Structures are given as structure tokens and as C-alpha cells.
Amino acid sequence: MWPFWWKGPSGFSPRSTAEQVTQGIDATGLTAIVTGASSGIGTETTRVLALRGAHVVMAVRNVESGRKVKEEILKEFPTAKIDVMHLDLNSMESVRKFASEFISLGLPLNLLINNAGIMAAPFMLSQDNIEMQFATNHVGHFLLTDLVLDTMKKTALESDREGRIVILSSEAHRFTYSEGIRFDKINDESGYNSIWAYGQSKLANVLHANELTRRLKEEGVNITANSLHPGAIMTNLLRFHSVINSNSVVTMVGRFALKNVQQGAATTCYVTLHPQVKGVSGEYFMDSNLSKASSLAKDVELAKKLWDFSLSLTNPKYSEPANMGFFGKKGPSGFSSSSTAEEVTEGIDGSGLTAIVTGASSGIGTETARVLALRGVHVVMAVRNVDSGNKVREEILKEIPSAKVEVMELDLCSMSSVREFASKYNSSGFPLNILINNAGIMASPYLLSKDNIELQFATNYLSHFLLTNLLLDNLKNTARESNREGRIVNLSSSAHRHPFPGGIRFDTINDEAGYGSIKAYGQSKLATLLHANELARRFKEEGVNITANSLHPGGIHTNLFRYHTVLSGFASTVGRFMFKTVPQGAATTCYVALHPQVNGVSGKYFEDCNISKSSAYGQDAELAKKLWDFSLPLTNP
């Protein structure tokens, strides 16, 4: 912190007020949400934003108190635009209701100020059974941000004005538990310390802003995210500490050491509105100047881990975890995440079986083709690049001279290519026992397929949907004539847990404005999973001897990462210690395709060669049926 009277590089100091740091700034046309706006610096932030012309939505737990604040502001500024809406950050149901009601208003959203919080509370649980400070200060705001982010993206795009997310942290983020965030014991009352728990929640605030920044930059979205310490202010945050909140302390120490509310709201208003902050993101501010956060707050991997942990708490539809335990720990099948494709197919005779493997010219597709051929399966490699496919075939034949391997061209970016492949395959006279829908692309920038459909949805899911339908009669005939179970294996991903809100954007599948490369990938992988489930349901109704399952192969450094230099760099450095090898990555595919343990198993989601739990979206039978009906007209014009 700068000495109380010193100005920093911005020209402002700890003594600067919210009005002073926004002097001359016109916020007309901007819409802001301010949480915790019915008291303290939330009220002053609302007042000053309204003074500068912003339309402010006060998100408050006590609506009556919020309305009184609104009336006071309107007395001072009769033209102020202020709305009051109920939001209890202690309840995720309330957060979802608030977000739904806000979005239904049709308002734009330029500014989101995550201000509300509680401090140093005794051990309590939120309405969702999460430790109260972590739930209120971080989790509630994390969910709120996630729910209104599409509105912010749309607003930024349509208005061509930078959106800003401002998260109120605290210098207390430096004083947390030794591990930073106690992921495994977030609700551990025995080890609870009210001050450290507060610090943990405030560290989470900084990490949230930093991870938001990383994701928004990757997407190329014109929104910034920053965190800040407002300064020590005597507000009702201190209500749980009678000693600190006593009149004697306020009288003796507070008037010399603490900021007043007008000064306390200054950094928030500065980061929210000032032109000096334009384009600045992932930073930590104090006294209306850039400051340095703790080393834990700068930990990129901790921020990512917190993001995933927070998703699991706030989005039950995405968050049901895999049940396979630690890397290397064997599941009920007797295999683990460290098992290889050769190991899980040891002793299995695939002679007499014919399989198609899409995307077989690289990565786990190549290893899948190799191991199936090793076990005696006749493999047809369906590849976009025939030259690359032929090279792979030659390498397999060098290792396994007796292997039966064919190469055929298939470009999943083109439905015409899919139809041509299926026609040639069916006319070849080959039977078909196993169809492995393996090929895919990951987190690409917004592009359209040759059929003018968003590329990830088209390549990862829709073309495989069409391919499967075109080969289905062959699969059924083969199963009936050979009296051997047919198997369809769809490669999904744990990313299916993180699609767009609602799972599949049926009405906006090609909407570039709302496009997010990671969420679009998640949507395509959710679709792949739902496809297998709906196939399983239909096969069961028909009494057909074919199963359909989906799987997550695991994190593997393959050319899937080619569109993301950050992810690729991470995979090349840290990832080599965390990710699976290609032989391990192909294991679950080969297990589901060949192993006798999977006989008769259909409509399941596998991970690490064991049955796992997909997200609730992934188990939604009605969503699967709707996707099927949506896909038919797209593939059969």
C-alpha cells in the first residue's frame, strides 16, 4: 500500500474517493450489476456509478434495504437508473434465479462487480452445505459470473465496448491455509480457522479473476477480469468480530488507520470505469493502482484446479466425477489409468472381426488400429489424409506382417465424403462388427464445415452420426449372420461436463457471437455421448445384438491440441508428467471394443477401462432424443 497521502502512478492514492477517481468519466449506456449493494462500499459503488450515468442493478440479499438505498440515491440524483433485485449468495438456487430473471429482462451487461462478502465468520455451512465464507465470497460469485457471461460476451460484441468483471478480494488473500485452497477438506470443521478461511475465500477471488482472464484471452473476447483490495474499511463485514467491531477500536484506531467508505469504494470504481484500466486484465489492484498479489495468487495451475473444483460445486449437471480414483489405481475391471491398449486386450482373439476406426492416421487412432490388428481384427482405417494412413499401415505391417489393414479416405468435415466412404465400404462386401468413432478436433477457433455447420459439432459428432446411420444395416446384418455382438464405440471426453448452458445450443448451433472454443468442444463431446445412449436405447427396443458406448480416453498430448498453443505448451512441459501416453490413451477404446467384460453392456460411459459416471446432461434421455431428431434433418436434407 502507498503511504496514505502518496499518489501512485495512476495519480491516485489511498485517500482518493470513488467520486475523485471517476471525475469526468461518462458511463452513459453502460449497465452494471453490483452484488452486496445495500450497504458499505457496495452502496457507494452503486451511487457513484449511477452518478456517472451507468444503469445499475443492485443485487442484494435484503430487498427492503436495497430499495431504501435506491431511494436515497434518487433523492440525490433524480435521473439515476437503478434497479433492485434479490440475490442471496449463500444459495445457489437464489443465484440461478437471479441470473435467469436478469437475463429475461433483456438488458445488456457491461460491468459485473462481485462485491458482496462476509468476513471471519464462525464455522457455518451455506444452504448448499459448503463452508459459508468460501460459498458466499467465492462460489456464489463464480456461479453468478458463469451464468451471466454469455450476456456480457454478447454485449461486448454488439456494443464494441470492453466489458469488465471486477472481483473484490482482500490483502487477507495472503493469510490463508498452508495449501492455499483446502480442496479435499473445504468443509472440515475440526481444522477451521475463521481468519484463514476468509483468506482462502479471498485467494479464490484473485485466482478466479486470473483464470477468467486466461480463458477470455483464449477466446478473444473483449472482456477483462481483475481483482482488488479495497482497503481496510469499518463496514458490517466486521460484524462477526465483536472486539474488532467495538466502538472503542473504531474510535481509537479506525479514524487514523482505516479508510472511509468513499475511499474504500474508490479502487472498485477506478477498475470498473477508468480509461487507464482499458485492456488491463488478470491484475490485482490496491489504492487505485496496480499492486502485487501473493505467489499463491499467481499460481496458474492452482487457478485451473480451483476452476474445475468450483464447476463441480456449482454445476451438478456437469460435475459428477469419475469414480476411478488416483492414477494407477485399478478399478473393478482390473485395469487402471496406467494400463495400455496391449495390456487390456492381452489374450483376446479378434480373428474374424472387422472394425472401422476413424481418425486412424495419428494419435490414439493409430494405436487403436495397431492393437486391434495385433489381436487379429481386420481393420479399416478411415482417414482424411490417405498418404499418412498408408504410412501408418506400412508401419503396422512391418511389426505385424500378418495384419489385415485397409486404408480408405474419409473427411468428417464433409457429409459428401461421409456418404462416399459409406457407399464404398458397403459395396466392398466387408462385414462390420466394430465401429470406432474416434476422430476429432479440439477447441478450434470459430469455423464452419463444408456443409456450413460449426466445425467441432460437425466433425466430432454430426458426421459420425451420419456415418453410423449409413453403416447401421451392415452392422445389423453382420451381427445377425455371425451371431456375434456388434459394438459401436464413441470417443467422448470428460469435457462433455463443460458445454454451453443447456448442453446443446440447438437454436444457435452456428452462432459465432456466442461461440466459445472450449464450450463448443464440450458440446460436441456431450453430443457424442448422447448419441451412444440413444443408439443403445433404440437397439434395446429393436432387440438388435449391437451395443453402443462412449468413453473418455484420458488426457493425452496428441495433435488435438494444435489449435491451442497454451494447452500444447502445457502438455509439452507439465503435461508429460500428468498426461497418459498414447498406448495408455488407446486402452479404454480397445477395452470397450474387444473385452469380454463388456459383453451386453450398452449405453454406458467408460473411463480408464472402467464404467464411470457421466454428467447429468449426459444421462438426460430426453436431451438425447431431441439431439437425434435435430441431427436427422441436418444429415439428410
XYZ file of C-alpha atoms in Angstrom:
637
model
C 0.000 0.000 0.000
C 1.145 3.501 -0.766
C 1.631 5.769 2.290
C -1.788 7.203 2.934
C -1.049 10.567 1.354
C 1.175 9.423 -1.539
C -0.144 9.198 -5.059
C 0.738 6.160 -7.120
C 1.455 6.007 -10.880
C -2.269 6.327 -11.623
C -2.351 9.732 -9.962
C -4.495 8.453 -7.097
C -3.770 7.450 -3.512
C -5.416 5.665 -0.568
C -7.123 8.962 0.248
C -8.777 9.275 -3.150
C -12.540 8.812 -3.163
C -14.755 6.991 -5.652
C -16.029 10.311 -6.978
C -12.499 11.627 -7.455
C -11.232 8.602 -9.397
C -14.225 8.746 -11.775
C -14.291 12.517 -12.227
C -15.205 13.396 -15.820
C -15.982 9.811 -16.867
C -19.235 9.319 -18.778
C -20.727 5.870 -18.141
C -23.941 6.556 -20.016
C -25.094 3.482 -21.899
C -23.326 1.040 -19.579
C -25.199 -1.480 -17.453
C -23.662 -2.835 -14.265
C -24.508 -5.452 -11.664
C -23.208 -4.739 -8.167
C -23.588 -7.505 -5.589
C -23.939 -6.566 -1.934
C -25.071 -3.085 -2.937
C -27.305 -2.395 0.050
C -24.507 -1.383 2.442
C -20.908 -0.230 2.754
C -18.748 0.126 -0.316
C -21.371 -1.682 -2.387
C -23.755 1.205 -1.762
C -21.106 3.820 -2.525
C -20.081 1.973 -5.675
C -23.697 1.942 -6.820
C -24.116 5.637 -6.018
C -21.015 6.726 -7.929
C -21.678 4.517 -10.967
C -25.211 5.939 -11.107
C -23.773 9.443 -10.735
C -21.617 8.798 -13.811
C -24.624 7.658 -15.842
C -24.460 3.865 -15.583
C -27.624 1.801 -15.235
C -27.006 -0.102 -12.015
C -28.689 -3.320 -10.960
C -28.327 -3.746 -7.208
C -28.102 -7.455 -6.392
C -28.980 -7.626 -2.699
C -29.964 -10.147 -0.056
C -32.295 -7.694 1.700
C -34.539 -6.142 -0.944
C -36.115 -3.695 1.511
C -32.694 -2.319 2.449
C -31.789 -2.167 -1.220
C -34.869 -0.129 -2.017
C -34.072 2.339 0.745
C -30.592 2.800 -0.723
C -32.121 3.308 -4.162
C -34.488 5.964 -2.759
C -31.604 7.817 -1.131
C -29.617 7.829 -4.358
C -32.629 9.021 -6.369
C -33.082 11.900 -3.926
C -29.519 12.952 -4.704
C -29.617 12.096 -8.441
C -33.230 12.043 -9.711
C -32.152 10.842 -13.184
C -30.253 7.837 -11.853
C -31.133 4.448 -13.378
C -31.238 1.854 -10.610
C -32.978 -1.481 -10.215
C -33.084 -3.677 -7.127
C -33.118 -7.455 -7.439
C -32.898 -10.212 -4.861
C -29.685 -12.245 -4.659
C -28.569 -14.422 -1.773
C -25.044 -15.656 -2.484
C -25.470 -18.192 0.297
C -27.838 -20.110 -2.002
C -27.028 -21.365 -5.497
C -30.745 -21.630 -6.169
C -31.014 -17.899 -5.481
C -28.039 -17.174 -7.757
C -29.612 -19.157 -10.581
C -32.949 -17.424 -10.085
C -31.313 -14.002 -10.096
C -29.362 -14.757 -13.276
C -32.450 -16.152 -15.002
C -34.539 -13.113 -14.070
C -31.798 -10.704 -15.124
C -31.319 -12.395 -18.491
C -35.082 -12.437 -19.076
C -35.128 -8.643 -18.726
C -33.211 -8.377 -21.983
C -30.753 -5.880 -20.512
C -27.186 -5.687 -21.744
C -24.374 -6.255 -19.235
C -21.126 -4.322 -19.496
C -19.894 -4.422 -15.923
C -20.081 -7.118 -13.252
C -18.862 -6.160 -9.788
C -18.593 -9.108 -7.428
C -18.511 -7.075 -4.235
C -20.587 -8.841 -1.566
C -18.973 -10.881 1.149
C -18.710 -11.935 4.763
C -15.598 -11.855 6.920
C -14.133 -14.097 9.604
C -17.423 -15.857 10.341
C -17.608 -18.755 12.806
C -17.877 -22.161 11.144
C -21.193 -22.406 9.310
C -22.457 -24.089 6.162
C -24.279 -22.412 3.313
C -27.678 -23.557 2.104
C -25.779 -25.857 -0.271
C -23.700 -27.333 2.574
C -20.469 -25.541 1.699
C -18.356 -23.655 4.250
C -20.019 -20.261 4.472
C -17.159 -17.874 3.639
C -15.963 -19.924 0.674
C -19.560 -20.336 -0.530
C -20.546 -16.673 -0.205
C -17.329 -14.897 -1.146
C -16.258 -17.183 -3.994
C -18.625 -19.983 -5.046
C -21.748 -17.826 -5.326
C -19.869 -15.238 -7.369
C -18.241 -17.925 -9.518
C -21.672 -19.306 -10.419
C -23.135 -15.844 -10.997
C -20.290 -14.922 -13.329
C -20.656 -18.150 -15.271
C -24.410 -17.662 -15.695
C -24.241 -14.059 -16.982
C -21.040 -14.421 -19.017
C -22.800 -15.106 -22.306
C -24.800 -11.894 -21.833
C -21.568 -9.995 -21.193
C -19.943 -11.502 -24.294
C -22.925 -10.609 -26.440
C -22.986 -7.072 -25.041
C -19.275 -6.555 -25.644
C -19.609 -7.794 -29.216
C -22.713 -5.789 -30.114
C -21.669 -2.571 -28.362
C -17.997 -2.800 -29.350
C -17.209 -1.691 -25.785
C -14.961 -3.545 -23.381
C -16.758 -5.495 -20.703
C -15.228 -5.552 -17.227
C -15.507 -8.069 -14.409
C -14.304 -6.700 -11.080
C -13.848 -9.082 -8.162
C -13.308 -7.721 -4.663
C -10.598 -9.680 -2.938
C -8.539 -8.501 0.035
C -4.976 -8.353 1.319
C -6.222 -11.187 3.523
C -5.629 -13.458 0.489
C -2.033 -13.608 1.749
C -3.137 -15.220 5.019
C -4.765 -18.498 4.121
C -4.279 -22.153 4.936
C -0.835 -23.554 4.110
C -2.084 -25.288 0.951
C -3.893 -22.174 -0.262
C -7.237 -23.837 -1.023
C -8.273 -26.872 1.032
C -9.934 -28.722 -1.817
C -10.226 -32.035 -0.011
C -11.464 -30.565 3.272
C -13.317 -27.438 2.360
C -15.938 -28.335 4.987
C -13.558 -29.618 7.666
C -14.799 -28.043 10.873
C -12.036 -29.522 13.020
C -9.326 -27.616 11.146
C -11.388 -24.478 10.644
C -9.911 -21.073 11.372
C -12.162 -18.096 10.674
C -9.336 -15.782 9.575
C -7.618 -18.345 7.363
C -10.962 -19.383 5.887
C -11.581 -15.742 4.999
C -8.127 -15.577 3.433
C -8.855 -18.763 1.488
C -12.044 -17.270 0.049
C -10.216 -14.080 -0.911
C -7.377 -16.018 -2.520
C -10.063 -17.826 -4.502
C -11.346 -14.424 -5.676
C -7.959 -13.464 -7.116
C -7.476 -16.869 -8.735
C -10.973 -16.665 -10.233
C -10.179 -13.332 -11.906
C -6.881 -14.681 -13.214
C -8.372 -17.842 -14.693
C -11.220 -15.837 -16.228
C -8.601 -13.638 -17.873
C -6.787 -16.637 -19.337
C -9.984 -18.118 -20.732
C -11.315 -14.832 -22.105
C -7.999 -14.133 -23.837
C -8.009 -17.603 -25.397
C -11.497 -16.965 -26.748
C -10.548 -13.481 -27.972
C -13.408 -11.946 -26.010
C -13.373 -8.200 -25.309
C -13.867 -8.588 -21.557
C -11.325 -8.029 -18.785
C -11.272 -9.526 -15.298
C -9.367 -8.045 -12.367
C -9.304 -8.369 -8.591
C -8.615 -5.775 -5.933
C -8.141 -4.940 -2.281
C -10.490 -2.072 -1.384
C -8.579 -1.172 1.772
C -9.486 -1.569 5.402
C -12.901 -0.024 5.979
C -15.113 -0.241 9.039
C -18.217 -1.791 7.465
C -20.610 -4.544 8.582
C -18.127 -7.082 7.194
C -16.709 -6.977 10.716
C -19.982 -7.941 12.378
C -18.706 -11.388 13.419
C -15.798 -9.904 15.393
C -17.057 -8.010 18.423
C -13.569 -6.974 19.522
C -12.623 -5.502 16.153
C -16.086 -4.032 15.719
C -16.248 -2.405 19.139
C -16.755 1.322 19.400
C -13.527 1.682 21.336
C -11.459 0.225 18.497
C -13.259 2.323 15.912
C -12.727 5.432 17.978
C -9.093 4.834 18.910
C -7.624 3.185 15.830
C -10.094 3.338 12.976
C -10.073 7.088 12.456
C -6.294 7.013 11.932
C -5.773 3.692 10.126
C -8.969 2.846 8.225
C -10.456 4.305 5.071
C -13.894 5.815 4.995
C -16.479 4.239 2.717
C -15.952 6.800 -0.046
C -12.239 5.959 -0.117
C -12.973 2.247 0.181
C -15.106 2.272 -2.957
C -12.505 4.163 -4.969
C -10.471 1.219 -6.270
C -13.623 -0.631 -7.319
C -14.891 2.370 -9.273
C -11.435 3.027 -10.733
C -11.038 -0.531 -12.043
C -14.643 -0.556 -13.263
C -14.676 2.720 -15.187
C -11.302 4.404 -15.628
C -9.757 4.564 -19.141
C -6.336 3.808 -17.618
C -7.553 0.238 -16.989
C -8.649 -0.380 -20.573
C -7.235 -3.660 -21.832
C -5.732 -4.486 -18.441
C -6.736 -7.944 -17.251
C -5.646 -10.544 -14.706
C -4.167 -7.906 -12.419
C -4.517 -7.126 -8.723
C -5.226 -3.535 -7.684
C -4.910 -1.580 -4.442
C -5.424 2.129 -3.762
C -6.436 2.648 -7.414
C -3.043 1.401 -8.601
C -1.622 -1.885 -9.803
C -0.253 -3.976 -6.949
C 1.353 -7.386 -6.453
C -0.667 -10.357 -5.272
C 0.827 -13.258 -3.337
C 2.753 -16.071 -5.046
C -0.173 -18.446 -4.460
C -2.461 -15.977 -6.206
C -0.190 -16.097 -9.266
C -0.229 -19.899 -9.430
C -1.746 -20.719 -12.824
C -2.243 -24.402 -12.048
C -3.919 -23.600 -8.728
C -6.291 -21.263 -10.587
C -7.185 -24.005 -13.076
C -7.688 -26.527 -10.303
C -9.931 -24.087 -8.439
C -11.965 -23.527 -11.609
C -12.594 -27.241 -12.057
C -13.361 -27.634 -8.349
C -15.808 -24.728 -8.462
C -17.554 -26.142 -11.523
C -18.092 -29.393 -9.670
C -19.729 -27.487 -6.808
C -21.880 -25.139 -8.872
C -22.894 -27.160 -11.911
C -24.171 -30.574 -10.899
C -25.192 -31.189 -14.497
C -21.530 -31.087 -15.492
C -19.831 -32.227 -12.395
C -20.428 -35.819 -11.450
C -16.858 -37.027 -11.095
C -15.238 -40.112 -12.481
C -15.007 -42.884 -9.928
C -11.652 -44.347 -10.907
C -9.535 -42.825 -8.156
C -5.866 -41.994 -8.456
C -3.628 -42.540 -11.465
C -2.579 -46.186 -11.486
C -5.245 -47.411 -9.072
C -7.111 -50.384 -10.539
C -10.875 -50.249 -10.875
C -13.365 -53.151 -10.817
C -12.277 -54.269 -14.289
C -8.773 -54.947 -13.025
C -7.346 -52.133 -15.149
C -6.344 -48.556 -14.364
C -5.445 -45.284 -15.981
C -1.892 -46.560 -16.461
C -2.989 -49.703 -18.338
C -2.065 -49.821 -22.033
C -4.116 -50.953 -25.023
C -1.992 -54.071 -25.357
C -2.422 -54.924 -21.681
C -6.215 -54.640 -21.681
C -6.530 -56.850 -24.779
C -3.942 -59.455 -23.725
C -5.120 -62.946 -24.714
C -8.156 -61.737 -26.704
C -8.588 -63.271 -30.157
C -10.188 -60.834 -32.586
C -9.885 -63.101 -35.628
C -12.938 -62.926 -37.857
C -13.899 -59.446 -36.692
C -13.858 -56.367 -38.917
C -13.554 -52.865 -37.489
C -13.631 -49.317 -38.833
C -11.507 -46.783 -36.921
C -11.949 -43.130 -37.895
C -9.002 -40.799 -37.486
C -6.614 -43.750 -37.527
C -3.653 -41.960 -39.072
C -2.407 -40.372 -35.849
C -2.523 -40.444 -32.060
C -4.742 -42.912 -30.270
C -6.480 -43.760 -33.552
C -3.228 -45.195 -34.853
C -2.576 -47.132 -31.657
C -6.140 -48.444 -31.653
C -5.736 -49.687 -35.226
C -2.377 -51.267 -34.400
C -3.584 -53.137 -31.314
C -6.791 -54.342 -32.960
C -4.700 -55.642 -35.866
C -2.314 -57.261 -33.385
C -5.300 -59.153 -31.908
C -6.344 -60.422 -35.366
C -9.050 -57.889 -36.235
C -9.382 -56.800 -39.876
C -9.032 -53.014 -39.538
C -10.254 -50.408 -41.995
C -8.546 -47.100 -41.310
C -10.908 -44.256 -42.220
C -8.600 -41.249 -42.656
C -8.642 -37.753 -44.097
C -5.041 -37.966 -45.324
C -4.623 -41.199 -47.268
C -0.842 -40.787 -47.613
C -0.482 -40.559 -43.835
C -2.809 -43.527 -43.457
C -0.747 -45.640 -45.849
C 2.427 -44.810 -43.917
C 0.761 -45.966 -40.688
C -0.414 -49.135 -42.423
C 3.135 -49.849 -43.602
C 4.494 -49.417 -40.085
C 1.861 -51.797 -38.688
C 2.668 -54.406 -41.369
C 6.384 -54.155 -40.562
C 5.593 -55.022 -36.950
C 2.760 -57.473 -37.668
C 3.244 -58.971 -41.176
C 0.023 -60.980 -40.918
C -2.096 -57.912 -40.055
C -5.166 -57.159 -42.159
C -5.299 -53.392 -42.585
C -7.050 -51.285 -45.237
C -6.942 -47.509 -45.772
C -9.954 -45.571 -47.037
C -10.498 -41.829 -47.367
C -12.957 -40.129 -45.015
C -13.197 -36.381 -44.386
C -15.553 -35.793 -41.475
C -15.683 -32.106 -42.350
C -17.785 -33.080 -45.387
C -21.008 -35.077 -45.368
C -20.479 -35.797 -49.056
C -17.213 -37.521 -48.117
C -19.005 -39.475 -45.381
C -21.624 -40.683 -47.849
C -18.970 -41.636 -50.407
C -16.983 -43.580 -47.788
C -20.062 -45.462 -46.551
C -21.153 -46.283 -50.084
C -17.730 -47.670 -50.999
C -17.471 -49.615 -47.766
C -20.914 -51.191 -48.062
C -20.277 -52.133 -51.700
C -16.918 -53.719 -50.778
C -18.632 -56.736 -49.273
C -16.780 -56.315 -45.968
C -18.797 -57.191 -42.860
C -18.731 -54.783 -39.939
C -18.527 -55.900 -36.316
C -16.982 -52.858 -34.658
C -17.340 -49.149 -35.456
C -14.996 -46.858 -33.539
C -15.910 -43.187 -33.943
C -12.543 -41.844 -32.844
C -11.589 -38.839 -34.994
C -11.991 -35.309 -33.739
C -10.715 -31.778 -33.382
C -10.401 -29.804 -30.166
C -11.033 -26.186 -29.181
C -10.685 -24.774 -32.686
C -11.428 -21.141 -33.497
C -14.866 -20.486 -34.950
C -15.051 -22.213 -38.341
C -17.752 -23.810 -40.459
C -17.629 -27.255 -42.051
C -18.078 -27.771 -45.778
C -21.782 -28.135 -45.003
C -21.855 -24.778 -43.142
C -22.151 -26.256 -39.658
C -19.940 -25.215 -36.724
C -16.802 -27.256 -37.271
C -16.367 -29.014 -33.914
C -20.016 -30.064 -33.766
C -19.864 -31.188 -37.408
C -16.588 -33.116 -37.177
C -16.720 -34.613 -33.716
C -20.377 -35.526 -33.688
C -22.611 -34.891 -36.677
C -20.535 -36.666 -39.333
C -20.106 -39.646 -37.012
C -23.886 -39.642 -36.527
C -24.334 -39.797 -40.308
C -21.592 -42.399 -40.752
C -23.134 -44.641 -38.108
C -26.586 -44.419 -39.695
C -25.199 -45.254 -43.143
C -23.336 -48.290 -41.806
C -26.055 -49.492 -39.452
C -27.638 -52.032 -41.777
C -24.219 -53.603 -42.357
C -23.638 -53.765 -38.583
C -27.052 -55.375 -38.026
C -26.606 -57.914 -40.838
C -23.142 -58.847 -39.594
C -24.353 -59.314 -36.015
C -27.245 -61.494 -37.163
C -25.276 -63.615 -39.640
C -22.207 -64.092 -37.435
C -24.167 -64.426 -34.189
C -21.527 -62.171 -32.644
C -22.268 -58.966 -30.775
C -21.618 -55.787 -32.754
C -20.087 -52.821 -30.937
C -20.182 -49.087 -31.569
C -17.618 -47.124 -29.598
C -17.897 -43.307 -29.469
C -14.943 -41.334 -28.173
C -16.324 -38.592 -25.987
C -14.328 -36.719 -23.323
C -14.625 -35.521 -19.743
C -15.017 -32.132 -21.465
C -18.652 -33.184 -22.011
C -19.180 -31.834 -18.496
C -18.430 -28.298 -19.675
C -20.669 -27.430 -22.639
C -22.752 -24.315 -23.167
C -25.583 -23.703 -20.662
C -28.382 -26.076 -21.585
C -25.985 -28.625 -23.015
C -26.679 -28.338 -26.771
C -27.375 -24.958 -28.402
C -29.986 -26.281 -30.811
C -31.244 -22.846 -31.888
C -27.810 -21.248 -32.134
C -25.536 -24.071 -33.264
C -23.829 -21.720 -35.746
C -23.895 -18.588 -33.582
C -20.441 -17.042 -33.884
C -21.248 -14.248 -31.435
C -21.756 -16.627 -28.536
C -19.004 -19.029 -29.577
C -16.510 -20.293 -27.021
C -13.979 -22.806 -28.339
C -13.790 -24.825 -25.122
C -17.542 -24.915 -24.552
C -18.136 -25.782 -28.213
C -15.762 -28.711 -27.790
C -17.642 -29.759 -24.660
C -20.931 -29.501 -26.559
C -19.631 -31.769 -29.333
C -18.389 -34.343 -26.833
C -21.665 -34.254 -24.919
C -23.422 -34.879 -28.248
C -21.136 -37.851 -28.898
C -22.067 -39.353 -25.535
C -25.789 -38.727 -26.020
C -25.562 -40.337 -29.452
C -24.278 -43.576 -27.925
C -27.008 -43.532 -25.290
C -29.786 -43.042 -27.813
C -28.346 -45.760 -30.044
C -28.318 -48.117 -27.034
C -31.964 -47.318 -26.299
C -33.019 -47.943 -29.893
C -31.041 -51.198 -30.151
C -32.654 -52.461 -26.981
C -36.138 -51.640 -28.310
C -35.368 -53.418 -31.614
C -33.728 -56.387 -29.912
C -30.599 -55.920 -32.031
C -27.376 -57.619 -30.920
C -25.322 -54.406 -31.017
C -24.077 -52.329 -28.108
C -23.183 -48.622 -28.110
C -20.984 -46.994 -25.500
C -18.973 -43.801 -25.061
C -15.726 -43.101 -23.279
C -13.158 -40.591 -22.110
C -9.708 -41.735 -23.276
C -7.877 -39.532 -20.776
C -5.631 -36.521 -21.220
C -3.138 -37.348 -23.957
C -0.749 -34.993 -25.753
C -1.801 -35.543 -29.371
C -2.364 -33.150 -32.289
C -5.811 -32.429 -30.856
C -4.007 -29.524 -29.132
C -2.914 -27.931 -32.406
C -5.356 -25.026 -32.115
C -4.244 -24.096 -28.583
C -0.644 -23.049 -28.134
C -1.181 -22.585 -24.397
C -2.586 -26.087 -23.962
C 0.061 -27.528 -26.249
C 2.827 -25.821 -24.306
C 1.371 -27.041 -21.042
C 1.149 -30.568 -22.406
C 4.773 -30.454 -23.540
C 6.046 -29.322 -20.150
C 3.870 -30.133 -17.162
C 1.653 -32.458 -19.186
C 4.324 -35.075 -19.749
C 4.169 -35.809 -16.023
C 0.356 -35.740 -15.823
C -0.976 -36.957 -19.176
C -1.293 -40.501 -20.431
C 0.919 -41.916 -23.122
C -0.716 -42.797 -26.443
C -0.701 -46.565 -25.601
C -2.474 -45.711 -22.313
C -4.835 -43.314 -24.103
C -5.960 -46.019 -26.533
C -6.580 -48.540 -23.755
C -10.189 -47.677 -22.949
C -11.149 -47.700 -26.632
C -9.628 -51.157 -27.158
C -11.137 -52.414 -23.896
C -14.665 -51.326 -24.829
C -14.231 -52.571 -28.401
C -12.898 -56.048 -27.591
C -13.024 -57.141 -23.975
C -15.441 -59.919 -22.921
C -16.223 -57.963 -19.709
C -18.156 -55.515 -21.902
C -20.406 -58.170 -23.463
C -24.004 -56.989 -23.305
C -23.033 -53.632 -21.732
C -24.623 -50.732 -23.594
C -25.384 -47.055 -23.053
C -22.522 -46.670 -20.567
C -19.708 -44.141 -20.206
C -16.217 -45.531 -19.617
C -13.031 -44.049 -18.247
C -9.732 -45.782 -17.502
C -11.215 -49.099 -18.727
C -13.994 -48.988 -16.127
C -17.586 -47.832 -16.109
C -17.779 -44.250 -14.886
C -20.460 -41.617 -14.319
C -21.213 -39.054 -16.973
C -22.746 -35.678 -16.192
C -26.480 -35.331 -15.633
C -26.751 -33.844 -19.132
C -25.034 -36.998 -20.354
C -27.746 -39.080 -18.689
C -30.662 -36.992 -19.983
C -32.729 -39.348 -22.169
C -34.977 -36.564 -23.458
C -31.981 -34.465 -24.465
C -30.582 -37.493 -26.324
C -33.867 -37.950 -28.222
C -34.035 -34.244 -29.033
C -30.466 -34.344 -30.343
C -31.294 -37.335 -32.546
C -34.299 -35.564 -34.048
C -32.211 -32.400 -34.502
C -29.427 -34.327 -36.264
C -31.574 -36.218 -38.775
C -32.604 -33.207 -40.917
C -29.055 -31.818 -40.792
C -27.626 -35.037 -42.204
C -30.486 -35.937 -44.549
C -31.516 -32.785 -46.382
